Coordinates of C-alpha atoms and ligand atoms in Angstrom, one line a residue:
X1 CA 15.7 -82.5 1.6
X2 CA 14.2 -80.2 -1.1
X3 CA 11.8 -78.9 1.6
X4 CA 14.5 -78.1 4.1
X5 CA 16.9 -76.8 0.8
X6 CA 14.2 -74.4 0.1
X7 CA 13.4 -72.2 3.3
X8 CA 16.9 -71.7 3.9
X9 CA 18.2 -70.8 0.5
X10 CA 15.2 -68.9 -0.4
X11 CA 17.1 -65.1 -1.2
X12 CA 19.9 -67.2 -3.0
X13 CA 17.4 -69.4 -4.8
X14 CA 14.7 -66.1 -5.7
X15 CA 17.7 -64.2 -6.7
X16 CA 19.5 -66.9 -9.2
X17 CA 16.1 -67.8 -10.8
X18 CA 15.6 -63.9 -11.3
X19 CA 19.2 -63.7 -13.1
X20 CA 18.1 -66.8 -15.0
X21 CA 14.8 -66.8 -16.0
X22 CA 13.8 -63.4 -15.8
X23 CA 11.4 -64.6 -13.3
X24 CA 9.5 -61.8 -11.8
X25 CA 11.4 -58.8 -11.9
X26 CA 8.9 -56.3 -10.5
X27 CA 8.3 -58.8 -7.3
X28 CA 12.1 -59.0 -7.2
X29 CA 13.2 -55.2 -7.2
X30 CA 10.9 -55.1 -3.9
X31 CA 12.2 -57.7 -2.4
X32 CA 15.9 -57.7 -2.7
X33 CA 16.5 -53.6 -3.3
X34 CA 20.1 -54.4 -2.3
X35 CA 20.8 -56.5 -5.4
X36 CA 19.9 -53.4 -8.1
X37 CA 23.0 -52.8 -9.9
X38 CA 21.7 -49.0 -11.7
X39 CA 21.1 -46.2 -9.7
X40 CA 19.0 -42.8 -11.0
X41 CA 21.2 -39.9 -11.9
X42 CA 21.0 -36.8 -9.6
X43 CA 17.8 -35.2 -10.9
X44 CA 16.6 -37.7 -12.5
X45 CA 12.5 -37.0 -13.4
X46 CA 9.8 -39.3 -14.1
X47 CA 9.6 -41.3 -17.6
X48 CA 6.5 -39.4 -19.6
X49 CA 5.4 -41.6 -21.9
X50 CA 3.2 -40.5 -24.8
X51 CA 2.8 -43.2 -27.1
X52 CA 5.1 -45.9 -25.9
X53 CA 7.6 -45.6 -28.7
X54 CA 10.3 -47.9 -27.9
X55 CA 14.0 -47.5 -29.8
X56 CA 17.3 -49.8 -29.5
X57 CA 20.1 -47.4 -31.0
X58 CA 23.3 -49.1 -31.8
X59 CA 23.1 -51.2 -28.5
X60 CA 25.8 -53.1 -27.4
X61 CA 26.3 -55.2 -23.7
X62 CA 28.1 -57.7 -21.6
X63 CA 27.8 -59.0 -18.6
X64 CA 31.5 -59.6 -18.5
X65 CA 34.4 -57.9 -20.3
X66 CA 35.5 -60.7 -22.2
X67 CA 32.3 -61.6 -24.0
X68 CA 30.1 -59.1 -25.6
X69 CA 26.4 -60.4 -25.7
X70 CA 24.7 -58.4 -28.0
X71 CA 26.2 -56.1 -30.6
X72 CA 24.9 -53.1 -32.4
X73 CA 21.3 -54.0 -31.9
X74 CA 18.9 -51.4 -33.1
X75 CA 15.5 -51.7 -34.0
X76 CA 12.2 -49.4 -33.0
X77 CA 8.7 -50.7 -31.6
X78 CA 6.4 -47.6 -32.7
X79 CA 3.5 -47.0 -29.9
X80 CA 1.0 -49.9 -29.6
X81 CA 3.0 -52.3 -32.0
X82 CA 4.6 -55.7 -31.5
X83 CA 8.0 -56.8 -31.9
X84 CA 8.8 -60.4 -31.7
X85 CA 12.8 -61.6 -30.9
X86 CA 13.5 -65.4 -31.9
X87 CA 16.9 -66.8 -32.0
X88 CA 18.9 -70.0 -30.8
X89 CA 19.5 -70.3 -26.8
X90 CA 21.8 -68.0 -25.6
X91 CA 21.6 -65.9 -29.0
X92 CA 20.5 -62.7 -26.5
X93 CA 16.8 -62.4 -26.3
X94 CA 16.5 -62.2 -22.5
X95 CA 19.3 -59.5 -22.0
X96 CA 17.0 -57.1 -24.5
X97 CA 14.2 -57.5 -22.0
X98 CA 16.3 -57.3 -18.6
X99 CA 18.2 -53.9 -20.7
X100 CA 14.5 -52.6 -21.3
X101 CA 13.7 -53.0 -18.1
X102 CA 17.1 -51.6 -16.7
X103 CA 18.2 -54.3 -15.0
X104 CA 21.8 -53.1 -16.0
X105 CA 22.5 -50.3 -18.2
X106 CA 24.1 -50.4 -21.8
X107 CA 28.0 -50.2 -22.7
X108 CA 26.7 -48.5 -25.6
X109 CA 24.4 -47.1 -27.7
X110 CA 21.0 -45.9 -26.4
X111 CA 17.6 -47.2 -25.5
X112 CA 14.8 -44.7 -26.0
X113 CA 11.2 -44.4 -24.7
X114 CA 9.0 -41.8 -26.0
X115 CA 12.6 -40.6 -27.0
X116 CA 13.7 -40.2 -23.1
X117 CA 17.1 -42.4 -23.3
X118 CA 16.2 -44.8 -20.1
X119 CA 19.4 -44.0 -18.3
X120 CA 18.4 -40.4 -17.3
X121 CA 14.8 -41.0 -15.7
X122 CA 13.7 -42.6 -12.6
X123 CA 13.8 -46.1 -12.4
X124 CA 10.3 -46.5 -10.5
X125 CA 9.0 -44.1 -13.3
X126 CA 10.3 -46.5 -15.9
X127 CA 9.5 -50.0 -14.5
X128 CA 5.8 -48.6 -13.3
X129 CA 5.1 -47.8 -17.5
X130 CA 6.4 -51.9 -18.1
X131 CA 4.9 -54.9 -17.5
X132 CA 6.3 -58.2 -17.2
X133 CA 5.0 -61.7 -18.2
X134 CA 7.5 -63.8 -17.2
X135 CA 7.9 -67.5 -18.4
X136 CA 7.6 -68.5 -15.1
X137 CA 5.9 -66.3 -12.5
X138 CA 6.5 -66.8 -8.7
X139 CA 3.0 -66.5 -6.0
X140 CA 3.1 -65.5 -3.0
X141 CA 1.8 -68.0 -0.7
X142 CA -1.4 -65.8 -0.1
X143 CA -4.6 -65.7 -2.0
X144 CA -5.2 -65.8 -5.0
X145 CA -7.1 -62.3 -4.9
X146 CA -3.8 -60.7 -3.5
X147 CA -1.7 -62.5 -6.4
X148 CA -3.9 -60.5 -9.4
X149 CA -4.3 -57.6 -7.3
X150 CA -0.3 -57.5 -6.2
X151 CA 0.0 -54.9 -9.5
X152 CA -2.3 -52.2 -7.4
X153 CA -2.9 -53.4 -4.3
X154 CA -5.5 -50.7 -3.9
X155 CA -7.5 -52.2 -7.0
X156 CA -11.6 -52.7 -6.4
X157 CA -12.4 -55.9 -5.9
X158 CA -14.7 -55.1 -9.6
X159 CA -10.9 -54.5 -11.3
X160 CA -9.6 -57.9 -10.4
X161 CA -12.4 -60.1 -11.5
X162 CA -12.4 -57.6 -14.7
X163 CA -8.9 -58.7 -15.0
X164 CA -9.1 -62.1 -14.4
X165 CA -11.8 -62.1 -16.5
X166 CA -9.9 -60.8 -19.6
X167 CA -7.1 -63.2 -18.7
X168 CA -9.1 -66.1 -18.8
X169 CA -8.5 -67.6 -15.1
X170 CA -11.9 -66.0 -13.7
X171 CA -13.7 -69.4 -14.5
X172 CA -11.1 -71.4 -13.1
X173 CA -10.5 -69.7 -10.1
X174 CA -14.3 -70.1 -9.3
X175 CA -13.6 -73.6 -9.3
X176 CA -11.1 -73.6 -6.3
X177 CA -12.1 -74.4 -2.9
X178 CA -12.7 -70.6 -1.6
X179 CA -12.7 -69.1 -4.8
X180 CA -10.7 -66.2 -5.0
X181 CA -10.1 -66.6 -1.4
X182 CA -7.9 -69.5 -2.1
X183 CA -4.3 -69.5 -0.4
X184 CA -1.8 -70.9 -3.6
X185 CA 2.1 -70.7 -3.9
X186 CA 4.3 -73.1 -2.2
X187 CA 2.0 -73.9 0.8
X188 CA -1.1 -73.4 -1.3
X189 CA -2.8 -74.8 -4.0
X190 CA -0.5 -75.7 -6.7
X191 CA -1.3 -73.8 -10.1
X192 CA -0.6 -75.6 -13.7
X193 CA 2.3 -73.2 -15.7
X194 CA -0.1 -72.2 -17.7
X195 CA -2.5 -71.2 -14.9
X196 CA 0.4 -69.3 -13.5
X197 CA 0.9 -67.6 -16.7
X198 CA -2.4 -66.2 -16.6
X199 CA -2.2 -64.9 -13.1
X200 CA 0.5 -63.2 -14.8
X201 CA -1.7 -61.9 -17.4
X202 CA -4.5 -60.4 -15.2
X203 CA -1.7 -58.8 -13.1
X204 CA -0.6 -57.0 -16.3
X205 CA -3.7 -56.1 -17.2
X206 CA -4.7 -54.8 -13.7
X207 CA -1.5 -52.6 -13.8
X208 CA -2.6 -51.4 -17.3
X209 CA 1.0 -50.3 -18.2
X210 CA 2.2 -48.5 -21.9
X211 CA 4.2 -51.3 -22.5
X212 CA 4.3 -55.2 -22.0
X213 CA 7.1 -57.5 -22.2
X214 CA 6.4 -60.8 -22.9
X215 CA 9.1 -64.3 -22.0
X216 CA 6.9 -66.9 -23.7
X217 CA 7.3 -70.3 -22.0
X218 CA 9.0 -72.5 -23.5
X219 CA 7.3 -75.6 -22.2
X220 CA 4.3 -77.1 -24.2
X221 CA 1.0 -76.7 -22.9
X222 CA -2.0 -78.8 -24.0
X223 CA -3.9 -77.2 -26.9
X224 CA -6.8 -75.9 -24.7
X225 CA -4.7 -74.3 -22.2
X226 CA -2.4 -73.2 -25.6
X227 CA -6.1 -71.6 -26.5
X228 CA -6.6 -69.7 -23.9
X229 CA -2.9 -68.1 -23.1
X230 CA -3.2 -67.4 -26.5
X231 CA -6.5 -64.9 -25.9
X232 CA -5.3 -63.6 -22.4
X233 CA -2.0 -62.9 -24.4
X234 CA -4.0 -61.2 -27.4
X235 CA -6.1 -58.5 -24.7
X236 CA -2.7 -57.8 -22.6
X237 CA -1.1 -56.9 -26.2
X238 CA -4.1 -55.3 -27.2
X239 CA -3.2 -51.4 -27.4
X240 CA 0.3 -51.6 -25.9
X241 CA 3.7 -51.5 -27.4
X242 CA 4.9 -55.1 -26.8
X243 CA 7.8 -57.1 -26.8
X244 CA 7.8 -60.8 -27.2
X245 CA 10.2 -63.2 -26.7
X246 CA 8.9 -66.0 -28.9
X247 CA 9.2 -69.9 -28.8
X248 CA 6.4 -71.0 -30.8
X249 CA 6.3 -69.2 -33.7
X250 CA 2.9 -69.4 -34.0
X251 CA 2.4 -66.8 -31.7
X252 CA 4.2 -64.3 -33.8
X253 CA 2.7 -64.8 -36.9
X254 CA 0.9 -60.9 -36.8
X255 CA 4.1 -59.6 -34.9
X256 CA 4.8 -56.2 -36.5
X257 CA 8.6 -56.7 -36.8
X258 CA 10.5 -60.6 -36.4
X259 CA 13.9 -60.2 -35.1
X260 CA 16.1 -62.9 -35.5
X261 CA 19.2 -62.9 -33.2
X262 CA 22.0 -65.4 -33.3
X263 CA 25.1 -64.8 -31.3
X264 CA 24.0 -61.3 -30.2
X265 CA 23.3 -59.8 -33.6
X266 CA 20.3 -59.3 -35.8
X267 CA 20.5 -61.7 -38.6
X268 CA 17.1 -61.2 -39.9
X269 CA 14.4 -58.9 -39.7
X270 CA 10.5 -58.8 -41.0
X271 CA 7.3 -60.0 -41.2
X272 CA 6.3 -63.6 -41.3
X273 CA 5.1 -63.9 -44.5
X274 CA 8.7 -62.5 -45.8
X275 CA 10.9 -64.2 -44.1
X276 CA 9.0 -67.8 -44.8
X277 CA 9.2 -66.9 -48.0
X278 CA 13.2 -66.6 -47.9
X279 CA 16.1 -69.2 -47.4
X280 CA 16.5 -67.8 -43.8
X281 CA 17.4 -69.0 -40.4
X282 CA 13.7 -68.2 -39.4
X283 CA 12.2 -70.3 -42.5
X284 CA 14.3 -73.2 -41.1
X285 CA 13.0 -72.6 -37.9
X286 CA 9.3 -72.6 -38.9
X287 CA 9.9 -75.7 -41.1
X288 CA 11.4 -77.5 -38.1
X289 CA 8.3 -76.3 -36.1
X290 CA 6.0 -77.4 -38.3
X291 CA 7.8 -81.0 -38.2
X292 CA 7.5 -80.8 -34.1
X293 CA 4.1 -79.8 -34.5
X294 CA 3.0 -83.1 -36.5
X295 CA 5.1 -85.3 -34.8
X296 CA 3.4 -84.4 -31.1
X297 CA 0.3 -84.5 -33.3
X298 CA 1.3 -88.3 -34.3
X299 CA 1.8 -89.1 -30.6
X300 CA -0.9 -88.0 -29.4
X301 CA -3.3 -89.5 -32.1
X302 CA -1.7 -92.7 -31.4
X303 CA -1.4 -92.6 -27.4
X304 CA -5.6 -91.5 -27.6
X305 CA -5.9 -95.0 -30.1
X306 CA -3.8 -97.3 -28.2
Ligands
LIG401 P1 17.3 -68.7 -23.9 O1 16.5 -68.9 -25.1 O2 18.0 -70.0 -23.5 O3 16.6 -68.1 -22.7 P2 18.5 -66.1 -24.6 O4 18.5 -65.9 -26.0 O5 17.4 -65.5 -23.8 O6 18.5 -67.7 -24.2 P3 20.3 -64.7 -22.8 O7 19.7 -65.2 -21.5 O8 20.0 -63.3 -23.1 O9 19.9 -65.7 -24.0 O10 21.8 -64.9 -22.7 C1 22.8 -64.5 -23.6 C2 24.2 -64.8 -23.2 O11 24.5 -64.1 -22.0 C3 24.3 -66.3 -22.9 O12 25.6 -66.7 -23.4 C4 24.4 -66.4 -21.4 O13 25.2 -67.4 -21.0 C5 24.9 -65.0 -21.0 N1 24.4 -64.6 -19.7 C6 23.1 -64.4 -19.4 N2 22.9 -64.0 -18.2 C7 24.2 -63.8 -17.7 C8 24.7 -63.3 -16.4 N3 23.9 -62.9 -15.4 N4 26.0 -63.2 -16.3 C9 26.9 -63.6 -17.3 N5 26.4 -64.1 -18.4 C10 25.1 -64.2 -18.7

């Protein structure tokens, strides 16, 4: 049933996950160009970026008028920094991304790039500067070579190893049946999450972009897949103004800036060390992590011993 479901619903399916997850957005704006809600304004010119300053000025959105999802959200990522958002589900740490990426443009306030406010430059302009890891990242069913190199299609065959190389999935991939060769997606070799993610990776790294926005997954991964997501993740950020959308804390700990959100507003804002160090929302969330930590730690010493 799933099988049949799949095929036939695919647009639907593609398109809901996309206004979900955040899956994909670059794929998606090729695919479905009828779904784009923004348009440029007459005149609009390319997005010049400099040194990939990024600014949130008094932002404020919904999605419909009853419920306002974020509020008054400012905060700056100065060129080649990195700005973490944590919060509860639902608090509003997608939207940011999909506004940054102009999925929908902002009741108010401004967002800035290089101090060119997003709304007035052309969208290609704007969305070739970004790249996305998603938290979950559709293939195509083609090779795997055409999955990295989808970011420049025109990329030397040198470029894509080079990137899959930095992403850490250029051992791996020597390990499938025809190499890089190998057909994966949906009627292809199955990838892990993880593995996914670092297709992902050398994708963003092959497109080389200003900025990189980053929707950790939330799923746990086993600590040696955890290890190398954590170094692909480290040479993607290298350089580049970054955004993160963080679930494991862990990964933020040399963030720049921590921006709690709950309900659509900031509620705290700093470093790690700081806010640990405070009674805060994101000290209870690092204790609580901590706990999770141990007690998966527990299992898995006593699964291993059993
Ligand atoms: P999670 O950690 O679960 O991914 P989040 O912090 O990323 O959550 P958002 O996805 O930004 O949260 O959603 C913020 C709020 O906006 C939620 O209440 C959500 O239900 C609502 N929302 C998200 N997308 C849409 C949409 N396309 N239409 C209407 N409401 C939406």
């Amino acid at each position: 049933i799933i099988q049949l479901y799949v095929p036939l619903n695919w647009f639907g399916t593609y398109y809901r996950a996309i206004q979900k997850n955040f899956v994909d957005m670059e794929n998606m704006f090729d695919l479905l160009k009828e779904t784009q809600e923004v348009v440029d304004i007459p005149g609009a010119g390319p997005l010049a970026v400099r040194q990939g300053k990024i600014e949130f000025c008094n932002v404020s959105f919904s999605y419909l008028p009853e419920r306002t999802v974020l509020k008054n959200i400012s905060f700056t990522v100065p060129g080649g920094k990195t700005v973490a958002i944590v919060g509860p589900s639902g608090s509003g740490k997608t939207t940011i991304m999909r506004l940054l990426f102009r999925f929908y443009d902002v009741d108010n306030g401004a967002i800035l790039i290089d101090g060119q406010n997003i709304k007035t430059v052309q969208q290609n302009s704007l969305r070739q500067n970004i790249g996305v890891v998603p938290q979950d990242t559709v293939l195509f069913n083609n090779s795997i070579r055409y999955n990295i190199q989808y970011a420049r299609l025109n990329a030397a065959e040198a470029d894509v190893i080079a990137a899959a190389k930095s992403a850490e999935i250029h051992d791996r991939i020597l390990t499938f049946p025809e190499k890089y060769d190998t057909q994966v997606g949906e009627r292809g070799l199955k990838l892990s999450g993880g593995e996914k993610q670092r297709v992902a990776i050398a994708r963003t790294i092959l497109k080389s972009p200003a900025i990189v926005l980053l929707d950790e997954a939330t799923s746990a991964l086993d600590t040696q897949t955890e290890r190398n997501i954590q170094a692909a993740l480290h040479k993607v950020c290298a350089d580049r103004t970054t955004v993160i959308v963080a679930h494991r804390l862990s990964t933020i700990i040399h963030a720049d800036e921590i921006i709690v959100l709950k309900e659509g507003e900031i509620v705290e804002r700093g470093r790690h060390e700081e806010l640990i160090t405070q009674e805060s929302v994101y000290a209870d969330m690092w204790q609580q992590q901590l706990k999770n930590d141990n007690e998966a730690l527990k299992e898995s010493n006593s699964e291993e011993n059993s």
